[in-house]
Short mmCIF file of C-alpha atoms and ligand atoms in Angstrom, two decimals:
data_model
loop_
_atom_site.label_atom_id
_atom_site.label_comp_id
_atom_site.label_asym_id
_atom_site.label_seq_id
_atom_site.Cartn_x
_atom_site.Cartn_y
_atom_site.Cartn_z
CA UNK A 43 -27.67 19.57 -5.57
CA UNK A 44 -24.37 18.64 -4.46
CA UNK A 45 -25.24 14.23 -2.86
CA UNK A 46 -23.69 14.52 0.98
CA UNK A 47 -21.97 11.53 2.69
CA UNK A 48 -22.48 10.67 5.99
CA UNK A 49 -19.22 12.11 6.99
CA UNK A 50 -20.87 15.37 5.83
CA UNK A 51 -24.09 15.26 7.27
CA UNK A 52 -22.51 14.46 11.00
CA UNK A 53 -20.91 17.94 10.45
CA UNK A 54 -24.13 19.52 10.50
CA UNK A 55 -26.26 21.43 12.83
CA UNK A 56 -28.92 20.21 14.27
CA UNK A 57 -32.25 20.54 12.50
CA UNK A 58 -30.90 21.02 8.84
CA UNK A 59 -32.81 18.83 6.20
CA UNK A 60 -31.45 15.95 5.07
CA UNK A 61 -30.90 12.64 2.67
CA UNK A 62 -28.74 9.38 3.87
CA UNK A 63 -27.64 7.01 0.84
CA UNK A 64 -25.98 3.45 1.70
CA UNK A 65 -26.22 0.28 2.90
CA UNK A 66 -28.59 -1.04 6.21
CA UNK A 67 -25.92 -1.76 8.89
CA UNK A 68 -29.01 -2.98 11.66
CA UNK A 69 -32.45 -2.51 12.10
CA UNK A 70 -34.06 -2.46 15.46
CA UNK A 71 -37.94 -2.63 15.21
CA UNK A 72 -38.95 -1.36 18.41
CA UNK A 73 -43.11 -1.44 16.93
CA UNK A 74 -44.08 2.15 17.37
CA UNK A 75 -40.65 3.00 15.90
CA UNK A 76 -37.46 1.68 14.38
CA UNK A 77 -33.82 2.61 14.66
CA UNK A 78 -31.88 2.04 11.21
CA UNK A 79 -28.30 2.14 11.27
CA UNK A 80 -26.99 3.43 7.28
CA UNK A 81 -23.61 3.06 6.66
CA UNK A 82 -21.79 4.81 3.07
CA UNK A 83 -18.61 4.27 3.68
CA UNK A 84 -17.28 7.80 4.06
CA UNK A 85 -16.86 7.31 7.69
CA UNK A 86 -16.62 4.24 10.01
CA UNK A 87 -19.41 5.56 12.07
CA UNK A 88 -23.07 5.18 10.79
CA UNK A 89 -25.85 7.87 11.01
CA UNK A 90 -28.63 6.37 13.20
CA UNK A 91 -32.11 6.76 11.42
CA UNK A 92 -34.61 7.07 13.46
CA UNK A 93 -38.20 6.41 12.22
CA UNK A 94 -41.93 6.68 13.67
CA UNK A 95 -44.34 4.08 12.67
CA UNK A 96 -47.06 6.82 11.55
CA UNK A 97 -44.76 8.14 8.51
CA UNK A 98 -45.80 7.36 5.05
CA UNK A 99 -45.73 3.40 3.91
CA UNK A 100 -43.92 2.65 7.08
CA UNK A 101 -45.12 -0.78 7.21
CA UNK A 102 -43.83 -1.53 3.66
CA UNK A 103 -40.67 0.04 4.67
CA UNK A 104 -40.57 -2.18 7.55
CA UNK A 105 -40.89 -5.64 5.48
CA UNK A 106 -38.40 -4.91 3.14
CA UNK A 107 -35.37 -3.14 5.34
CA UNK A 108 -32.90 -5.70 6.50
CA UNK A 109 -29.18 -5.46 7.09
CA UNK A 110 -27.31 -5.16 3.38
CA UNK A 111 -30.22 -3.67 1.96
CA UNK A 112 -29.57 -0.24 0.22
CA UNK A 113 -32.08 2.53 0.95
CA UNK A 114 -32.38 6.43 0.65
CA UNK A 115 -34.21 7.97 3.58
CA UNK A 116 -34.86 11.65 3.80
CA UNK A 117 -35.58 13.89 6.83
CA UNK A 118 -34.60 16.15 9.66
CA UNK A 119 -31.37 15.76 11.19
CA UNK A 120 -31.78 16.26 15.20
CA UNK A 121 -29.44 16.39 18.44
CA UNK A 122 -29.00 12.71 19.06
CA UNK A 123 -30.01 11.78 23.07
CA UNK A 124 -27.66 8.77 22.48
CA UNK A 125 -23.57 9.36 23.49
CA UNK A 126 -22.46 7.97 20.41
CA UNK A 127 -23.27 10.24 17.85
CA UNK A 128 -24.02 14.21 18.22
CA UNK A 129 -26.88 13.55 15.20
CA UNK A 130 -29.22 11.24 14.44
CA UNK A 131 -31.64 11.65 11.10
CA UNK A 132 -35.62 11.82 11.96
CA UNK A 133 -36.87 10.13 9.15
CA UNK A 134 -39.87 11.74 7.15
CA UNK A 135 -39.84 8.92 4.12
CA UNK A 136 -37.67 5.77 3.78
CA UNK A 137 -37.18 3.94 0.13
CA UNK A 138 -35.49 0.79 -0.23
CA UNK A 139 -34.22 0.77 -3.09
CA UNK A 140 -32.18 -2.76 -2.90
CA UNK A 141 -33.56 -5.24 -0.52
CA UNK A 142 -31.18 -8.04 0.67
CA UNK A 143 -32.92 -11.61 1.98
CA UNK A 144 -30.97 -11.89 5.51
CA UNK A 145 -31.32 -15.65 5.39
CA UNK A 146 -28.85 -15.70 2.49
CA UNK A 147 -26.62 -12.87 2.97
CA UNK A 148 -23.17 -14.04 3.24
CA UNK A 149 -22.10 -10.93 6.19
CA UNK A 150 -23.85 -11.59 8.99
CA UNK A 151 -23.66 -9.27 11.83
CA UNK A 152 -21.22 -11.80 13.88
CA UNK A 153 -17.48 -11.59 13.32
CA UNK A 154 -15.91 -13.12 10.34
CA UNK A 155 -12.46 -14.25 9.69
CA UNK A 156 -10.40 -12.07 7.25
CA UNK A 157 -9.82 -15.48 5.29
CA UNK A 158 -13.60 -15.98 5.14
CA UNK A 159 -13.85 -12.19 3.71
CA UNK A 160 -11.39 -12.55 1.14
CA UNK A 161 -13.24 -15.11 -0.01
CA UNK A 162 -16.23 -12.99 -0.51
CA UNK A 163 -13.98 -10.07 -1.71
CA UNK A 164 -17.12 -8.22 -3.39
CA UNK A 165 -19.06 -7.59 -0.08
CA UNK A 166 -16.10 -7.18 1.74
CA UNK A 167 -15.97 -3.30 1.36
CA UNK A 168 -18.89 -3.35 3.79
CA UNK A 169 -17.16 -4.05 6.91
CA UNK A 170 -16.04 -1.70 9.19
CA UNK A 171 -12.38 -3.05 9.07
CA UNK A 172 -12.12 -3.19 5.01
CA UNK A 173 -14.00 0.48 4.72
CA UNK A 174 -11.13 1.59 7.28
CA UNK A 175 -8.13 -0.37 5.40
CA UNK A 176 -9.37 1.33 1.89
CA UNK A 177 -10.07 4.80 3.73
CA UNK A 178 -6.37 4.75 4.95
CA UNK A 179 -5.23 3.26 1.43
CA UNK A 180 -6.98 6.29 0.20
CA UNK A 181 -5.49 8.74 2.21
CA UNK A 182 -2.10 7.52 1.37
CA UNK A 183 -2.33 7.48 -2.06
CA UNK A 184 -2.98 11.33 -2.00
CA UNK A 185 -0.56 12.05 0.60
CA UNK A 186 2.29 10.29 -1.68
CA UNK A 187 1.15 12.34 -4.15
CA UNK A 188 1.00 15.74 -1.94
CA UNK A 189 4.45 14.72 -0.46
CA UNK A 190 5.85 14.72 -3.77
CA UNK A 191 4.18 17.26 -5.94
CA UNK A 192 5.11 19.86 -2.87
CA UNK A 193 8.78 18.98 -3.32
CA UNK A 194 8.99 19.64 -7.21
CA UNK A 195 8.77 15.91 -8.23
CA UNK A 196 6.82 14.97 -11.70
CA UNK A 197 4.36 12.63 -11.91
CA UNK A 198 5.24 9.90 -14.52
CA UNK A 199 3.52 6.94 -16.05
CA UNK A 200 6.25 3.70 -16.80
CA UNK A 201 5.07 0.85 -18.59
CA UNK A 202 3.21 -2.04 -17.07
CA UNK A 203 4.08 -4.11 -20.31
CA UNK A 204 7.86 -4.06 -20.57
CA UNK A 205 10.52 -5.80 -22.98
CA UNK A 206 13.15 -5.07 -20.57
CA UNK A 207 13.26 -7.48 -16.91
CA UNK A 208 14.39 -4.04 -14.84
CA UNK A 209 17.17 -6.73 -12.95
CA UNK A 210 17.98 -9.42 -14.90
CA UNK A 211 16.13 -12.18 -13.31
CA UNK A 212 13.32 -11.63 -11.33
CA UNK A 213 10.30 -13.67 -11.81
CA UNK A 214 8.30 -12.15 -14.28
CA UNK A 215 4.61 -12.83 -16.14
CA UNK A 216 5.08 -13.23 -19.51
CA UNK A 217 2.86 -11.44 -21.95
CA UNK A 218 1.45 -13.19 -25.32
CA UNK A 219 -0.84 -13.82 -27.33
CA UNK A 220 -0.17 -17.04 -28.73
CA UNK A 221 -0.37 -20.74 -27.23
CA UNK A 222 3.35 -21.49 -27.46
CA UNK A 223 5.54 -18.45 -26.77
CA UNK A 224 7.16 -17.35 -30.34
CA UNK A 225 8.71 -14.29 -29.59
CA UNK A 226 9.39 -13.24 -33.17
CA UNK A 227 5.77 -14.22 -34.31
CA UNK A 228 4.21 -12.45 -30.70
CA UNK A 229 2.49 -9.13 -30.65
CA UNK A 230 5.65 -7.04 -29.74
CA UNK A 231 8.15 -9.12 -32.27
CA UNK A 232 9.75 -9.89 -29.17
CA UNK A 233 9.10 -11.41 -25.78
CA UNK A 234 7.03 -8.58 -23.33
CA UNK A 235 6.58 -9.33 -19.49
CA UNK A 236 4.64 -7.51 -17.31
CA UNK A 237 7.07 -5.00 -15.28
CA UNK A 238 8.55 -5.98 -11.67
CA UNK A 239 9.32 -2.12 -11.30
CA UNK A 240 9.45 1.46 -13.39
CA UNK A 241 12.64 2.12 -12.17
CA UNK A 242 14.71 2.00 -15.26
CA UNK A 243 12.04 3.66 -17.10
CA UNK A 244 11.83 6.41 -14.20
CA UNK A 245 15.74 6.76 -14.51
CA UNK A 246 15.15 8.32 -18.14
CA UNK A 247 12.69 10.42 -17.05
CA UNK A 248 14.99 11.91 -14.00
CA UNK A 249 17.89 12.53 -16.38
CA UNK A 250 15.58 15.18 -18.17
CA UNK A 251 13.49 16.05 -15.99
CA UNK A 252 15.44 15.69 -12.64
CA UNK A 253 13.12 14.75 -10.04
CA UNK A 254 10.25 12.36 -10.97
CA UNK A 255 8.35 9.45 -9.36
CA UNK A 256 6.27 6.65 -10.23
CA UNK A 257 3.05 5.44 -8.55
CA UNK A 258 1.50 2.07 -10.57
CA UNK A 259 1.12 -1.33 -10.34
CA UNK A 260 3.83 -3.93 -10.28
CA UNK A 261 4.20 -7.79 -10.87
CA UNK A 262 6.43 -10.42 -9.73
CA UNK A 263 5.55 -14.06 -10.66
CA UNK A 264 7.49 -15.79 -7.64
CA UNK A 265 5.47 -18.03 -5.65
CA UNK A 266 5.94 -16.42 -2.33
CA UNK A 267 3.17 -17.42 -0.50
CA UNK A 268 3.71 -15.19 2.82
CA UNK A 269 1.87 -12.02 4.30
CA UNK A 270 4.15 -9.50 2.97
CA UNK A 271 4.07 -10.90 -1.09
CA UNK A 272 1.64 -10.18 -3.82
CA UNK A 273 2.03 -11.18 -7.20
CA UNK A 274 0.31 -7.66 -8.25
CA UNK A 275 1.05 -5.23 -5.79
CA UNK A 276 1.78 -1.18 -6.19
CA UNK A 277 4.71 0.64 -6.21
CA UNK A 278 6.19 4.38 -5.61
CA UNK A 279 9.17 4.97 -7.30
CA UNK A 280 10.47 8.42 -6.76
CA UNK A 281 13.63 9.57 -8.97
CA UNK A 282 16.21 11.98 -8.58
CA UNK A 283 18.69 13.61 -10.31
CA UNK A 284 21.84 15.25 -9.19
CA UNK A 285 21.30 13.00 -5.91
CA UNK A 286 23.19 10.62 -3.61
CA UNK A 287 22.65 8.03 -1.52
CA UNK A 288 22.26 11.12 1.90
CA UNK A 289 19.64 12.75 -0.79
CA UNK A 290 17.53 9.27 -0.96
CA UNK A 291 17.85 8.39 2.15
CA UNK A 292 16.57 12.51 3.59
CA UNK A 293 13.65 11.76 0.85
CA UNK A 294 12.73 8.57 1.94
CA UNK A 295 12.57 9.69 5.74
CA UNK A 296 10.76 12.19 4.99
CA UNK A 297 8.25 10.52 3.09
CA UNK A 298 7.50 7.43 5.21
CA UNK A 299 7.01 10.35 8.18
CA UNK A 300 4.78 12.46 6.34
CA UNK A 301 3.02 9.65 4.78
CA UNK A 302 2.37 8.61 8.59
CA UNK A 303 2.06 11.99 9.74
CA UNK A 304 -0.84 12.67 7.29
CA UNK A 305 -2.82 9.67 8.55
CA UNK A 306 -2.45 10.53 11.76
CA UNK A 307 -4.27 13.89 11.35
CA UNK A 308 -6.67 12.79 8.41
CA UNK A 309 -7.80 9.37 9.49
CA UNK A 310 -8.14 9.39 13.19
CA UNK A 311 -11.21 7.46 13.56
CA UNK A 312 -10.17 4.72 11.36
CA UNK A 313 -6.69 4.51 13.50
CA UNK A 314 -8.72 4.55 16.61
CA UNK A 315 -10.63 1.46 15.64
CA UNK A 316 -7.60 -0.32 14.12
CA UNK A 317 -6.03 0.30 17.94
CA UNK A 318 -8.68 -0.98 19.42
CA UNK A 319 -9.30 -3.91 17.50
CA UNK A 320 -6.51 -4.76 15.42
CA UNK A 321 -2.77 -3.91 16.88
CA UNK A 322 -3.59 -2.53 20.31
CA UNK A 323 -0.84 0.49 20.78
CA UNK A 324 -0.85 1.34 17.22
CA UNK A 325 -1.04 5.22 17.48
CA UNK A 326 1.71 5.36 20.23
CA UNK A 327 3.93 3.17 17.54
CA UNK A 328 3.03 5.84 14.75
CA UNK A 329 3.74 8.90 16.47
CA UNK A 330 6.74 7.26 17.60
CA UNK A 331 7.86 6.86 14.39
CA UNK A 332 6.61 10.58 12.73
CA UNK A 333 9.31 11.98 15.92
CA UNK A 334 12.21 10.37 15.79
CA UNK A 335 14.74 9.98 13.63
CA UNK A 336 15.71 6.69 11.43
CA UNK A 337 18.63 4.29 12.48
CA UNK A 338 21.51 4.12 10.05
CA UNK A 339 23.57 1.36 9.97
CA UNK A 340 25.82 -0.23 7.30
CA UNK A 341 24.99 -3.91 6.72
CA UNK A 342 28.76 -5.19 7.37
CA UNK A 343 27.43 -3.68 10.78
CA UNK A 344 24.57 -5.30 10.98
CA UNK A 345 25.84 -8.68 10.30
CA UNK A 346 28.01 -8.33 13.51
CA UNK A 347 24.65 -7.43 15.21
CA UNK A 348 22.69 -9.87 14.08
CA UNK A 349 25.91 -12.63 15.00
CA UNK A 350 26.03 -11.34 18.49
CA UNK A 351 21.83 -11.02 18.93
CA UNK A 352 22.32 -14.48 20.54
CA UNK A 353 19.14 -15.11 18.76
CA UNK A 354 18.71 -18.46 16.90
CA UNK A 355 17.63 -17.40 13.12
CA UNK A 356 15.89 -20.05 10.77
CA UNK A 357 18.52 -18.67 8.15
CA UNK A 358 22.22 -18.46 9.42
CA UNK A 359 24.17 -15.09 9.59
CA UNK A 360 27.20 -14.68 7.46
CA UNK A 361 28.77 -11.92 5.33
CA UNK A 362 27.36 -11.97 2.05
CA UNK A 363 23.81 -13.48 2.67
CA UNK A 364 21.04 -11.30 1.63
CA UNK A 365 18.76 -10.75 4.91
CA UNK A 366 16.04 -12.39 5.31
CA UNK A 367 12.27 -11.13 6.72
CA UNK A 368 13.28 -12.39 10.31
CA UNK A 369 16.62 -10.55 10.41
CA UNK A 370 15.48 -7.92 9.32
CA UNK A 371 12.49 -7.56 11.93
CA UNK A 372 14.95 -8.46 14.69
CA UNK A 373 17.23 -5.37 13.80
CA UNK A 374 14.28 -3.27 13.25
CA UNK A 375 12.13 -4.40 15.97
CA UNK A 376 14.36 -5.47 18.82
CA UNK A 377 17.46 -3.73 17.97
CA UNK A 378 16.71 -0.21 16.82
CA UNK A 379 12.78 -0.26 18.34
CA UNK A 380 12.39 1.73 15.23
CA UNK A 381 12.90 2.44 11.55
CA UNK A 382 16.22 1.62 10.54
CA UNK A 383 17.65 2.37 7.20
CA UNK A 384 20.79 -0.51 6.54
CA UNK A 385 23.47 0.91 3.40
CA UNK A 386 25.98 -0.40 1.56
CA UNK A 387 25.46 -3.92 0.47
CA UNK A 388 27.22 -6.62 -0.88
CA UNK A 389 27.59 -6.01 -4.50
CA UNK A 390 26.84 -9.31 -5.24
CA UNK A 391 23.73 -9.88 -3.90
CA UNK A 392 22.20 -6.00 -5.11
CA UNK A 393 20.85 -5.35 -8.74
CA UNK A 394 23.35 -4.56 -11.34
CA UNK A 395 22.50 -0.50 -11.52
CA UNK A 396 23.56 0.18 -8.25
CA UNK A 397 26.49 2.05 -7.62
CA UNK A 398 30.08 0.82 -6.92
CA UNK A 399 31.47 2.10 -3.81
CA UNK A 400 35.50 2.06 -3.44
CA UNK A 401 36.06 -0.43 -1.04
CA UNK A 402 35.47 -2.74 -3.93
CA UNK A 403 32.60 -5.18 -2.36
CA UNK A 404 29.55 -2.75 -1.83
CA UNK A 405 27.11 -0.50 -3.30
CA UNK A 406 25.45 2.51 -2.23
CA UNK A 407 22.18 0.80 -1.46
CA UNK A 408 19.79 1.44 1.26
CA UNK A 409 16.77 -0.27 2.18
CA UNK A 410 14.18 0.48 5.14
CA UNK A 411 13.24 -1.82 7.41
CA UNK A 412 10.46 -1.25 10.16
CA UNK A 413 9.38 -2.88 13.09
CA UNK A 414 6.55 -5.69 12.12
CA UNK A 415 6.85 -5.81 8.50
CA UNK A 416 10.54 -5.63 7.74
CA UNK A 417 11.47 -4.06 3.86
CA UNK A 418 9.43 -1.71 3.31
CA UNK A 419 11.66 0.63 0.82
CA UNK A 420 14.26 -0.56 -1.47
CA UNK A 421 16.52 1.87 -2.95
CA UNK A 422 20.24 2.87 -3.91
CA UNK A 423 22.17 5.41 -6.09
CA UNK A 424 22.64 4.18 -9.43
CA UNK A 425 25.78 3.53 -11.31
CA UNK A 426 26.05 6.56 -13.51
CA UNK A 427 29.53 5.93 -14.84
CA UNK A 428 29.78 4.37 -18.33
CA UNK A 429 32.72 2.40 -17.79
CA UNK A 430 31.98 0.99 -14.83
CA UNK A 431 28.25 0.15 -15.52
CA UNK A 432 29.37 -1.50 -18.76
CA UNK A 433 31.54 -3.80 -16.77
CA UNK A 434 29.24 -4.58 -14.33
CA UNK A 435 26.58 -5.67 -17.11
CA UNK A 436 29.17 -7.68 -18.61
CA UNK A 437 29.62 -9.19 -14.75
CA UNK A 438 26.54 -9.79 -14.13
CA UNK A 439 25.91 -12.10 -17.42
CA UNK A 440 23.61 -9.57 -18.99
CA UNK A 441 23.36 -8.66 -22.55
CA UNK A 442 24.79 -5.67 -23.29
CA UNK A 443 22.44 -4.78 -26.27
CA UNK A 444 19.18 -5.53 -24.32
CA UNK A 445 20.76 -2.46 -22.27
CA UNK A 446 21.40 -0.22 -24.93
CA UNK A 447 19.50 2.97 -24.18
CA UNK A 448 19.84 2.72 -20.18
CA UNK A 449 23.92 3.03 -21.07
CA UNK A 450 23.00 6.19 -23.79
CA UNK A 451 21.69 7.90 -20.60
CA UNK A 452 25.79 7.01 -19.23
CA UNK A 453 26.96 8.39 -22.32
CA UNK A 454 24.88 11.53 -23.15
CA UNK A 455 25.23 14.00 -20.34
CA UNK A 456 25.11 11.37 -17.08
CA UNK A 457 24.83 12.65 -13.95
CA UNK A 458 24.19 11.34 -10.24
CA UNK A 459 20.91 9.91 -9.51
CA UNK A 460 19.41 7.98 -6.70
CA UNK A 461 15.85 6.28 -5.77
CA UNK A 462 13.77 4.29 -4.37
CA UNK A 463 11.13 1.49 -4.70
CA UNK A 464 8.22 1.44 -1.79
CA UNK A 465 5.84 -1.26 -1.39
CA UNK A 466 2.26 0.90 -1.27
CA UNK A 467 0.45 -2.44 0.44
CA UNK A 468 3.21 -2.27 2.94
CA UNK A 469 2.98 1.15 4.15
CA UNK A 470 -0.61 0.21 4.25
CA UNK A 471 -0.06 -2.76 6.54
CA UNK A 472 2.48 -0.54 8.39
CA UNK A 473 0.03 2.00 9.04
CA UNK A 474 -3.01 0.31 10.14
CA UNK A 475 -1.16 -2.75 11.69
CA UNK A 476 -3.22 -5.15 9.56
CA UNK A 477 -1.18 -8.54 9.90
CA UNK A 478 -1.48 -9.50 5.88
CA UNK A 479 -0.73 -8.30 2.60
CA UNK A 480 -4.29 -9.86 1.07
CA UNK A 481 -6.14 -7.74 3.57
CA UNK A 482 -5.00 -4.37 2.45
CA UNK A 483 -5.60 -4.41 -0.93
CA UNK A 484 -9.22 -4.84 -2.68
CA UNK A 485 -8.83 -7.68 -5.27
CA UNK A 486 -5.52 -9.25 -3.98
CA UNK A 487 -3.74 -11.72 -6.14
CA UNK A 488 -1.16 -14.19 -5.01
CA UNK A 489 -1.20 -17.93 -6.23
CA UNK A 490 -4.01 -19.66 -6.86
CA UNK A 491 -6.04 -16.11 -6.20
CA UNK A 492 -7.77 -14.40 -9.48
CA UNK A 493 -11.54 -13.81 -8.71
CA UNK A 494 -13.12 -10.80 -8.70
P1 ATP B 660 11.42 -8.73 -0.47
O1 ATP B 660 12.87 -8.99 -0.16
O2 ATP B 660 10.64 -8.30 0.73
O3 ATP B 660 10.79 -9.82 -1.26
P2 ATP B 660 12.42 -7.20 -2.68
O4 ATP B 660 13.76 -6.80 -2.15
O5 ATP B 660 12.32 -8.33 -3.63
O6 ATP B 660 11.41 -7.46 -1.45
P3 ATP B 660 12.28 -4.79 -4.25
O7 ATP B 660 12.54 -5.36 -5.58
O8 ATP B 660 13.37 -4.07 -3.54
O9 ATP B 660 11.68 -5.93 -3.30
O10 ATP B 660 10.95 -3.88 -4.35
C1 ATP B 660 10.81 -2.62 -3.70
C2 ATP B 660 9.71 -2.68 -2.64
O11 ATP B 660 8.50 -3.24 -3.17
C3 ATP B 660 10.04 -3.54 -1.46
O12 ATP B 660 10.82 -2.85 -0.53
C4 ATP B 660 8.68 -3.90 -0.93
O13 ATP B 660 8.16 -2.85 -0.13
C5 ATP B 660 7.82 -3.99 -2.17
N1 ATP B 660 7.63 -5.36 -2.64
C6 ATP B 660 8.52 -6.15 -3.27
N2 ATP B 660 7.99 -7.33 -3.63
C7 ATP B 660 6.69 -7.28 -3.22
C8 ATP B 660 5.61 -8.19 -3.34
N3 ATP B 660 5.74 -9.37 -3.94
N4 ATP B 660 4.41 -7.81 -2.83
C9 ATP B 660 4.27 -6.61 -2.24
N5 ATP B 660 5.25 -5.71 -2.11
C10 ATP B 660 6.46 -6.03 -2.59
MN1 MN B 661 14.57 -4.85 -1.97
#
């Protein structure tokens, strides 16, 4: 017989049989009768237990139920005369299967602080604000997927262990098995890094297969110790052939809104507590952004906003500088009071791929930046002419044999192709207006941070 969640039984009608499995939430002993609250994590809410004193081994129940214990407690499930819950379970027989000694368990009923939790990252799950965060991470993960297997794109797996660093670069973990790094002696005959993205990987896919994306973990080895930076973190990487920088951008609109469309309508009482508790106003900000249309501007643009925002920025404003997290929440946040999507970069401060526009200075990038968080996608059209790409390698002090097959996809039937990079733990933080990165994901790691 098919095991039903809590999230099930509440569905039911009112005297059906039925068995609760999880974790003791509270127990109030009233003496002729005790109210257990059993959470499972399929739903914030628990089911209320109620049971009588005369049912079988009640008082051995009794001794050994505590908050954190783990039980399994069949019975009748009845019209609830509370107002919080439509059912509660009349319990016929109660087995504790786990007990859990109260005076040592580290979650208390009180409130912790998220830094305290992380530091207890394997009991974690059992608070109502983690079960919501992974609920939500949950239901994004399968509405990236939906989102993308309804428009045609292939799923595809890139490598997490890469020879190639995608940008020429970026901080990356290195990958051996010896004491002193030997690349000729090491396991791949050459040095191997963990990958900082699949894009180049996902570009050979697209040119075959036209539209593909990417969904896996990602590294970067900097030691950014903010609330938006993790040194593993995961990261959607649609592809697309015969595509421009319009085409990514329409995609990437579309996918942020149905992304936050999709919670909306799947995880309502997990966005009702984050409102409540956590960003007060959160559900106005996310229908706000599923109905109205991104801001485009072009950064030359937004450098003249930024320079006449009258604002005092940490980091100065000048042509040329790459933005940083507070410039890019001012535009977003104050300026636009939305998404905005800023194009066409300076060349020199944008990976080497990305495509030459004719004004000589920028490239067809575009990245998304939204109100609290700032980047949240990352994305251009690539450079698919030969000539030009070679130069630009040669430009940009790269090797031109460590490139080899990414300019055989220039040579051999090249076409137009654009895409994107998005941050999963950032849509997460965007959509449940959790404040940091470490709090979104189960086992963050950022420096300093490997347990678990
Ligand atoms: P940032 O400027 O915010 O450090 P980036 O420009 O270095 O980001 P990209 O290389 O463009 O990042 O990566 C694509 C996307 O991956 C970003 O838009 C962001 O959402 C996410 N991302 C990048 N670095 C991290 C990180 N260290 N932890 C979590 N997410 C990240
Ligand atoms: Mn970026």
């Amino acid at each position: 017989m098919l095991k039903k969640k809590i999230k099930e039984l509440l569905k039911e009608k009112p005297n059906t049989q039925a068995v609760v499995r999880g974790w003791v939430r509270t127990v109030r002993d009233q003496k002729s009768f005790a109210f257990i609250e059993v959470n499972d994590g399929s739903t914030l809410g628990n089911l209320q237990v109620i049971a009588d004193a005369n049912i079988p081994h009640y008082a051995e129940a009794m001794s050994k139920l505590a908050t954190g214990a783990s039980v399994v407690i069949s019975g009748e499930l009845v019209e609830s005369p509370g107002k919080n819950q439509a059912l509660e379970l009349k319990a016929k027989e109660i087995r504790v299967l786990g007990t859990c000694d109260p005076a040592k368990y580290p979650l208390q009923k009180k409130r912790h602080t998220f830094e305290f939790l992380r530091t207890i990252a394997h009991l974690r799950p059992r608070t109502n604000t983690q079960g919501a965060v992974l609920r939500v991470r949950n239901a994004l993960a399968f509405a990236t997927h939906l989102f993308f297997q309804q428009r045609g794109f292939l799923y595809i797996q890139t490598p997490i262990i890469t020879g190639s660093d995608c940008e020429g670069g970026g901080e990356m973990f290195r990958v051996t098995t010896l004491e002193k790094p030997d690349p000729e002696k090491d396991f791949f005959g050459k040095s191997a890094y963990l990958t900082v993205s699949g894009q180049l990987e996902g570009e050979i896919a697209a040119c075959a297969l036209s539209d593909i994306y990417t969904f896996g973990p990602t590294f970067r080895a900097e030691n950014s110790n903010t609330s938006r930076h993790l040194a593993e973190f995961w990261m959607i990487e649609p592809e697309m052939a015969f595509a421009d920088l319009k085409d990514n951008m329409e995609c990437a609109e579309a996918y942020l809104k149905f992304c936050v469309r999709y919670v909306l309508e799947h995880c309502k009482e997990d966005l009702e507590f984050f409102d409540k508790f956590i960003e007060n106003g959160l559900i106005g900000r996310l229908q706000h952004v599923a109905n109205s249309p991104f801001a485009h501007i072009p950064y030359t643009e937004a450098i003249s906003i930024l320079k006449k925002s009258g604002k005092q920025f940490e980091f100065p404003v000048e042509w040329g500088i790459d933005l940083q997290s507070e410039h890019e929440r001012y535009l977003a946040e104050e300026h636009c009071k939305k998404p905005v999507i800023l194009t066409d970069y300076p060349t020199d401060i944008k990976s080497f791929y990305m495509r030459a526009n004719t004004d000589g200075k920028t490239v067809a990038a575009m990245d998304i930046l939204v109100p609290k968080i700032g980047e949240i996608i990352g994305g251009s059209q690539r450079e698919e002419r030969l000539d030009v790409l070679e130069k630009k390698i040669q430009d940009f002090g790269l090797k031109r044999e460590d490139y080899w097959w990414y300019l055989e996809l220039r040579e051999y039937g090249s076409v137009p192709h654009a895409g994107f990079g998005l941050g999963f733990e950032r849509l997460v933080l965007f959509t449940t207006g959790m404040e940091n990165i470490r709090d979104v994901i189960p086992f963050p790691r950022y420096p300093g941070h490997a347990e678990f």
